[in-house]
Structure formats: structure tokens, C-alpha cells
Coordinates of C-alpha atoms in Angstrom, one line a residue:
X124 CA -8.8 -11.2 -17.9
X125 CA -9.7 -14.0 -19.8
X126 CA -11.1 -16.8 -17.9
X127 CA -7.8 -19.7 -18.4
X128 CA -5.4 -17.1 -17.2
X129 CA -7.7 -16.3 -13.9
X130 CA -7.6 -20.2 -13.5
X131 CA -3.7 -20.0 -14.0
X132 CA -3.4 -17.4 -11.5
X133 CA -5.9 -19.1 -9.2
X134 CA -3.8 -21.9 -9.4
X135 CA -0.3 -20.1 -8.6
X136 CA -1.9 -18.1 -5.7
X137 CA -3.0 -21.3 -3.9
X138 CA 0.3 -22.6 -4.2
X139 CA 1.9 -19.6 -3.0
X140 CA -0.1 -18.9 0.2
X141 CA 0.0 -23.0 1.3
X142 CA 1.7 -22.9 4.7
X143 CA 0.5 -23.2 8.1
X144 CA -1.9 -20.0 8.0
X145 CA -4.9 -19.2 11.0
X146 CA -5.8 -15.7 9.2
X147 CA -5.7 -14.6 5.4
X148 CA -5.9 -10.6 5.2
X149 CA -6.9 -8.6 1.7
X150 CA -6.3 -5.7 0.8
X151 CA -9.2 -4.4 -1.1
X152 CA -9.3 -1.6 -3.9
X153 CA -6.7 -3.3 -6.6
X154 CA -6.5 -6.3 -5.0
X155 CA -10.1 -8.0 -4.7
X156 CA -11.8 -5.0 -6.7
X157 CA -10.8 -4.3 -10.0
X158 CA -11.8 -0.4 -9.5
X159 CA -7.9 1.3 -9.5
X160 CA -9.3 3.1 -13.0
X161 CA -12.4 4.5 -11.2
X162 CA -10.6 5.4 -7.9
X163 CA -8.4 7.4 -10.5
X164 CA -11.2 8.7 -12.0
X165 CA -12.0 10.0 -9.0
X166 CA -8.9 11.6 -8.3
X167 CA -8.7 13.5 -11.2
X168 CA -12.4 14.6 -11.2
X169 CA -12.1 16.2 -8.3
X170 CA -8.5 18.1 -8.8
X171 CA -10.5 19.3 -12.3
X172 CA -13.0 20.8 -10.5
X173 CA -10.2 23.3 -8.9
X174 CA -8.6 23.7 -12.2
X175 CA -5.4 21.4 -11.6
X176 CA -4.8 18.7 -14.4
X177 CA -3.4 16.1 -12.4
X178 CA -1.6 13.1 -14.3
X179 CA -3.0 9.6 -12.7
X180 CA -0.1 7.6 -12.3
X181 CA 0.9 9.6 -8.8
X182 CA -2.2 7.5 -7.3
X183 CA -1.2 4.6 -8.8
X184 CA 2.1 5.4 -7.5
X185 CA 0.8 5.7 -4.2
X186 CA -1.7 2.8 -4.0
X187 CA -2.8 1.8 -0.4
X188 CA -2.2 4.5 1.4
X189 CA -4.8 6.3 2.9
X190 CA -6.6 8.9 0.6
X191 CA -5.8 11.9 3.2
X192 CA -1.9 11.1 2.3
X193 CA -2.4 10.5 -1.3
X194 CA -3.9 14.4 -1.4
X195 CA -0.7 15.2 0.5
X196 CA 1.6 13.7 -2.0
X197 CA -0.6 16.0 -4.3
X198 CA 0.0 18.8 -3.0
X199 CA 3.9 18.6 -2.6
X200 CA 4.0 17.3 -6.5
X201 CA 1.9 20.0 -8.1
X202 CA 2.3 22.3 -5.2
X203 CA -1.3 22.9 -4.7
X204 CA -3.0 23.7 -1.7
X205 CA -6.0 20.7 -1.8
X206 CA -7.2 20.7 2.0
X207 CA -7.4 17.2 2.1
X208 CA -10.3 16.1 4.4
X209 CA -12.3 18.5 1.6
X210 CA -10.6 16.7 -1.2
X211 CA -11.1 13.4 0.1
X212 CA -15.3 13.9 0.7
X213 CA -15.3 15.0 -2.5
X214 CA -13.8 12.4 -4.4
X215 CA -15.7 9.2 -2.3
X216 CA -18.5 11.4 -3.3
X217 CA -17.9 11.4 -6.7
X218 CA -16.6 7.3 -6.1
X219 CA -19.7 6.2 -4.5
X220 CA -22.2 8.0 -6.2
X221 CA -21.0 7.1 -9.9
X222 CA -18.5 4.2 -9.9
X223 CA -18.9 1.4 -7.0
X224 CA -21.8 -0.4 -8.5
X225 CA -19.8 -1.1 -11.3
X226 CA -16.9 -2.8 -9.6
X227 CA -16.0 -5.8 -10.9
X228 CA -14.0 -8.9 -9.0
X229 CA -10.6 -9.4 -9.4
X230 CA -11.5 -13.3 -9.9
X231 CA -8.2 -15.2 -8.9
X232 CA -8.3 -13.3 -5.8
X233 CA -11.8 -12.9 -4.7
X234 CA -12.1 -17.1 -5.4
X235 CA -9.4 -17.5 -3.2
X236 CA -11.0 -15.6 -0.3
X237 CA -14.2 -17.4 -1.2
X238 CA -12.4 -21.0 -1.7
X239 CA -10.8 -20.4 2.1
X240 CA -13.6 -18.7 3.9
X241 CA -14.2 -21.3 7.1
X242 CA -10.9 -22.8 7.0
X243 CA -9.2 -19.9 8.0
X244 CA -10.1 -16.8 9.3
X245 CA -10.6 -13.7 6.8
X246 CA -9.6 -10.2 7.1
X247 CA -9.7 -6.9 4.8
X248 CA -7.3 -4.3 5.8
X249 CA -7.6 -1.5 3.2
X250 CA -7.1 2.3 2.8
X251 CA -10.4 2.8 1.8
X252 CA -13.0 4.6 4.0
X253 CA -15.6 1.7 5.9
X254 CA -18.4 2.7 4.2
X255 CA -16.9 2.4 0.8
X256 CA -15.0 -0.8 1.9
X257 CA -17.8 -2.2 2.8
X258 CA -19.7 -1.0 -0.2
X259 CA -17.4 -2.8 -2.4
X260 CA -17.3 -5.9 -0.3
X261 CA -21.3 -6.3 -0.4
X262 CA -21.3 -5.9 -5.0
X263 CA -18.3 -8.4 -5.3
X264 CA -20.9 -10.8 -2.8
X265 CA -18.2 -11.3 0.0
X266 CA -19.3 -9.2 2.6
X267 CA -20.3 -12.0 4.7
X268 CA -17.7 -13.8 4.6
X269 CA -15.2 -11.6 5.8
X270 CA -14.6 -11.4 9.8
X271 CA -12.7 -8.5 10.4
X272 CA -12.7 -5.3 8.3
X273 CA -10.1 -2.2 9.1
X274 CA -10.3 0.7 7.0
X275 CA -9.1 4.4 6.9
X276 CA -8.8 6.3 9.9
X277 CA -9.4 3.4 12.8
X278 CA -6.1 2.6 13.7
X279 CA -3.3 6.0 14.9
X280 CA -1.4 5.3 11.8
X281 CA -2.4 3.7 8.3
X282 CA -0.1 1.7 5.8
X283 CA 2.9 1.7 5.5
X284 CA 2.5 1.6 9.0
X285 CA 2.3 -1.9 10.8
X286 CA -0.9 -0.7 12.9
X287 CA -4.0 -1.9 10.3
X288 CA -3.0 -5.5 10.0
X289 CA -1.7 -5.4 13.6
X290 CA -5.3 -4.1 14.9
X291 CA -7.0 -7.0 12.7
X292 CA -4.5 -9.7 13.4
X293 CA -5.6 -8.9 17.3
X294 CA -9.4 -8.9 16.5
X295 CA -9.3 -12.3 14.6
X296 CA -6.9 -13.6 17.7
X297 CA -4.1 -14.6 15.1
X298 CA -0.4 -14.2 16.2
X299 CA 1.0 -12.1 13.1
X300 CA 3.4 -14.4 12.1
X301 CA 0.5 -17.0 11.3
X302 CA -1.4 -14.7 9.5
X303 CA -0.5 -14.1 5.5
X304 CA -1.0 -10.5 3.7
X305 CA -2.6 -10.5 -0.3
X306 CA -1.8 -6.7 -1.5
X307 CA -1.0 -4.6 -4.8
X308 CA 0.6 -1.9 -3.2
X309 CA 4.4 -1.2 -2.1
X310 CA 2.7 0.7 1.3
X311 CA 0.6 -2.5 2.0
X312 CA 3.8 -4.6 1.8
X313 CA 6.3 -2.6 3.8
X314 CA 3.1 -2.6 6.8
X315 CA 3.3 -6.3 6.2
X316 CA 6.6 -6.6 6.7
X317 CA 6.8 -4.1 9.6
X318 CA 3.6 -6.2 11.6
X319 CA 6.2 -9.7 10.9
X320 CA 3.4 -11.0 8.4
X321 CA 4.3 -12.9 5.3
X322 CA 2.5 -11.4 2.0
X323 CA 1.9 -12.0 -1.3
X324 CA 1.8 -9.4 -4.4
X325 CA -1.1 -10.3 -6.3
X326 CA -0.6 -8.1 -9.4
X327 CA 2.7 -10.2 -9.2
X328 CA 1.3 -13.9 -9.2

């Protein structure tokens, strides 16, 4: 994205999350990292590996939700057997090792974050196992500014499920109607929307 559209889109996401907010929460893969192609990748390598050709639009299809339910939807479209604790070690394997150094920012969003770090509190409520989160959050130079992190697996249910940004909304000591959602996903919005936050879609903006 070329630098004047980034500034556009900067611009239109400030105006869009003005309001009387205590707690800004991001989602993170697709919404402040620009790494949807390599989590695909990913996907795909690792299906390969067992002989199934799977087509990658199913995980964009199913952005934000937990990787364990993305090898479920899997399994039910290609009716395959992928055990998917396996299937998901395998592929953050294959993520870590070869793809998150190269993450890049998406820039509108991450200079948001950046731009409102100290004036309200941050959170990033993602999918995403912690390590990798966290991984991601330390290349795009915002690990340290973000107070609260809940990823994969630490709350009973993930999105669409109201329990992440429920979990963080309680560890930052924000009332979820004060606190504003940034996600790519339809599962991060309907958890959003079921925790009574207001949200934003950034690939929208």
C-alpha cells in the first residue's frame, strides 16, 4: 500500500474510533500484521505434506478463529481426517520458523495503536498462539506498548465467542461498552458484538 492511501486510511480510522474509549483492542494476524498470505502458506504446506491440495480461500474464509477450528472446517470440507493439535504444531512450525521475520505492518493500523498508546489502554485479542502473537508483536516494534495480550487457548471458548475480549476487557479494568474492537474477521466481529463492544473493520476503512 502506497504511502498517501495508508495516510488516507490513517486518517479515516481516527475519525472512526473518536468517542469516549478507556481500552482499544487489535486483533492481530490481518489486522496489524500483514502476514494472511504466509499464515496461508502455512496452511497449505502442511495439508501438502499429507497429500491433500487444499484451496486457501477456506482460511481466509475463516479468519480469526482459532487454528484448531480452522483444521476442523478442514476436515468437514475436504473430508479428511487432519488431527488438529498435530496439524496445528505443524503449521506454527512451519510459520515461525520460515515466515514471521518477514511480517510486515499493516501501517494505518499499527500507527494508530502507536498514535494512542498512553492515552488509552491497549489490548491484542487474537487467534493466534502466544508465542507467535507475541513474536509478531516484538518485529512490527509494538510489543511494549501493548498491555494486555489473549491468544489461543486461554480463555474456555475463542472467537466468535465473546470470552477473549471479555477476559481482556477485565484485565485492563475497562467496562466492555467503553472499550472499541479493530478486526478483519467476521468471527472477531460477531465476539465483539456478543462481549457489547463496538468494532471497527479495518480491511473496511
Amino acid at each position: 500500500m502506497d504511502k498517501t492511501l495508508s495516510a488516507q486510511k490513517y486518517k479515516a480510522l481516527t475519525k472512526l474510533a473518536a468517542g469516549d474509549y478507556q481500552a482499544f483492542l487489535y486483533d492481530c494476524d490481518g489486522t496489524l500484521a500483514d502476514n494472511m498470505g504466509a499464515h496461508k502458506n502455512s496452511y497449505i504446506r502442511v495439508a501438502a505434506d499429507d497429500g491433500v491440495v487444499i484451496d486457501g480461500d477456506i482460511i481466509d474464509e475463516f479468519a480469526g478463529l482459532p487454528i484448531l477450528n480452522v483444521v476442523d472446517e478442514i476436515n468437514k470440507r475436504y473430508n479428511t481426517t487432519f488431527e488438529p493439535a498435530d496439524f496445528a504444531a505443524r503449521k506454527h512450525k512451519i510459520f515461525f520458523n520460515e515466515y514471521i521475520e518477514q511480517t510486515q505492518p499493516i501501517e494505518y493500523v499499527v500507527n494508530h495503536l502507536k498514535s494512542h498508546a498512553g492515552k488509552v489502554k491497549i489490548g491484542v485479542v487474537s487467534g493466534g498462539s502466544r508465542n507467535s502473537v507475541t513474536k509478531t508483536l516484538q518485529v512490527l516494534g509494538i510489543y511494549d506498548l501493548v498491555e494486555v495480550l489473549i491468544c489461543a487457548g486461554e480463555t474456555e471458548r475463542g472467537k466468535p465467542f465473546a470470552d477473549p475480549f471479555l477476559a481482556a476487557a477485565e484485565q485492563l479494568g475497562v467496562e466492555p461498552r467503553h472499550c472499541l474492537v479493530f478486526e478483519d474477521g467476521e468471527p472477531g466481529v460477531q465476539a465483539a458484538e456478543a462481549a457489547g463492544m463496538q468494532w471497527i473493520r479495518i480491511d473496511k476503512v
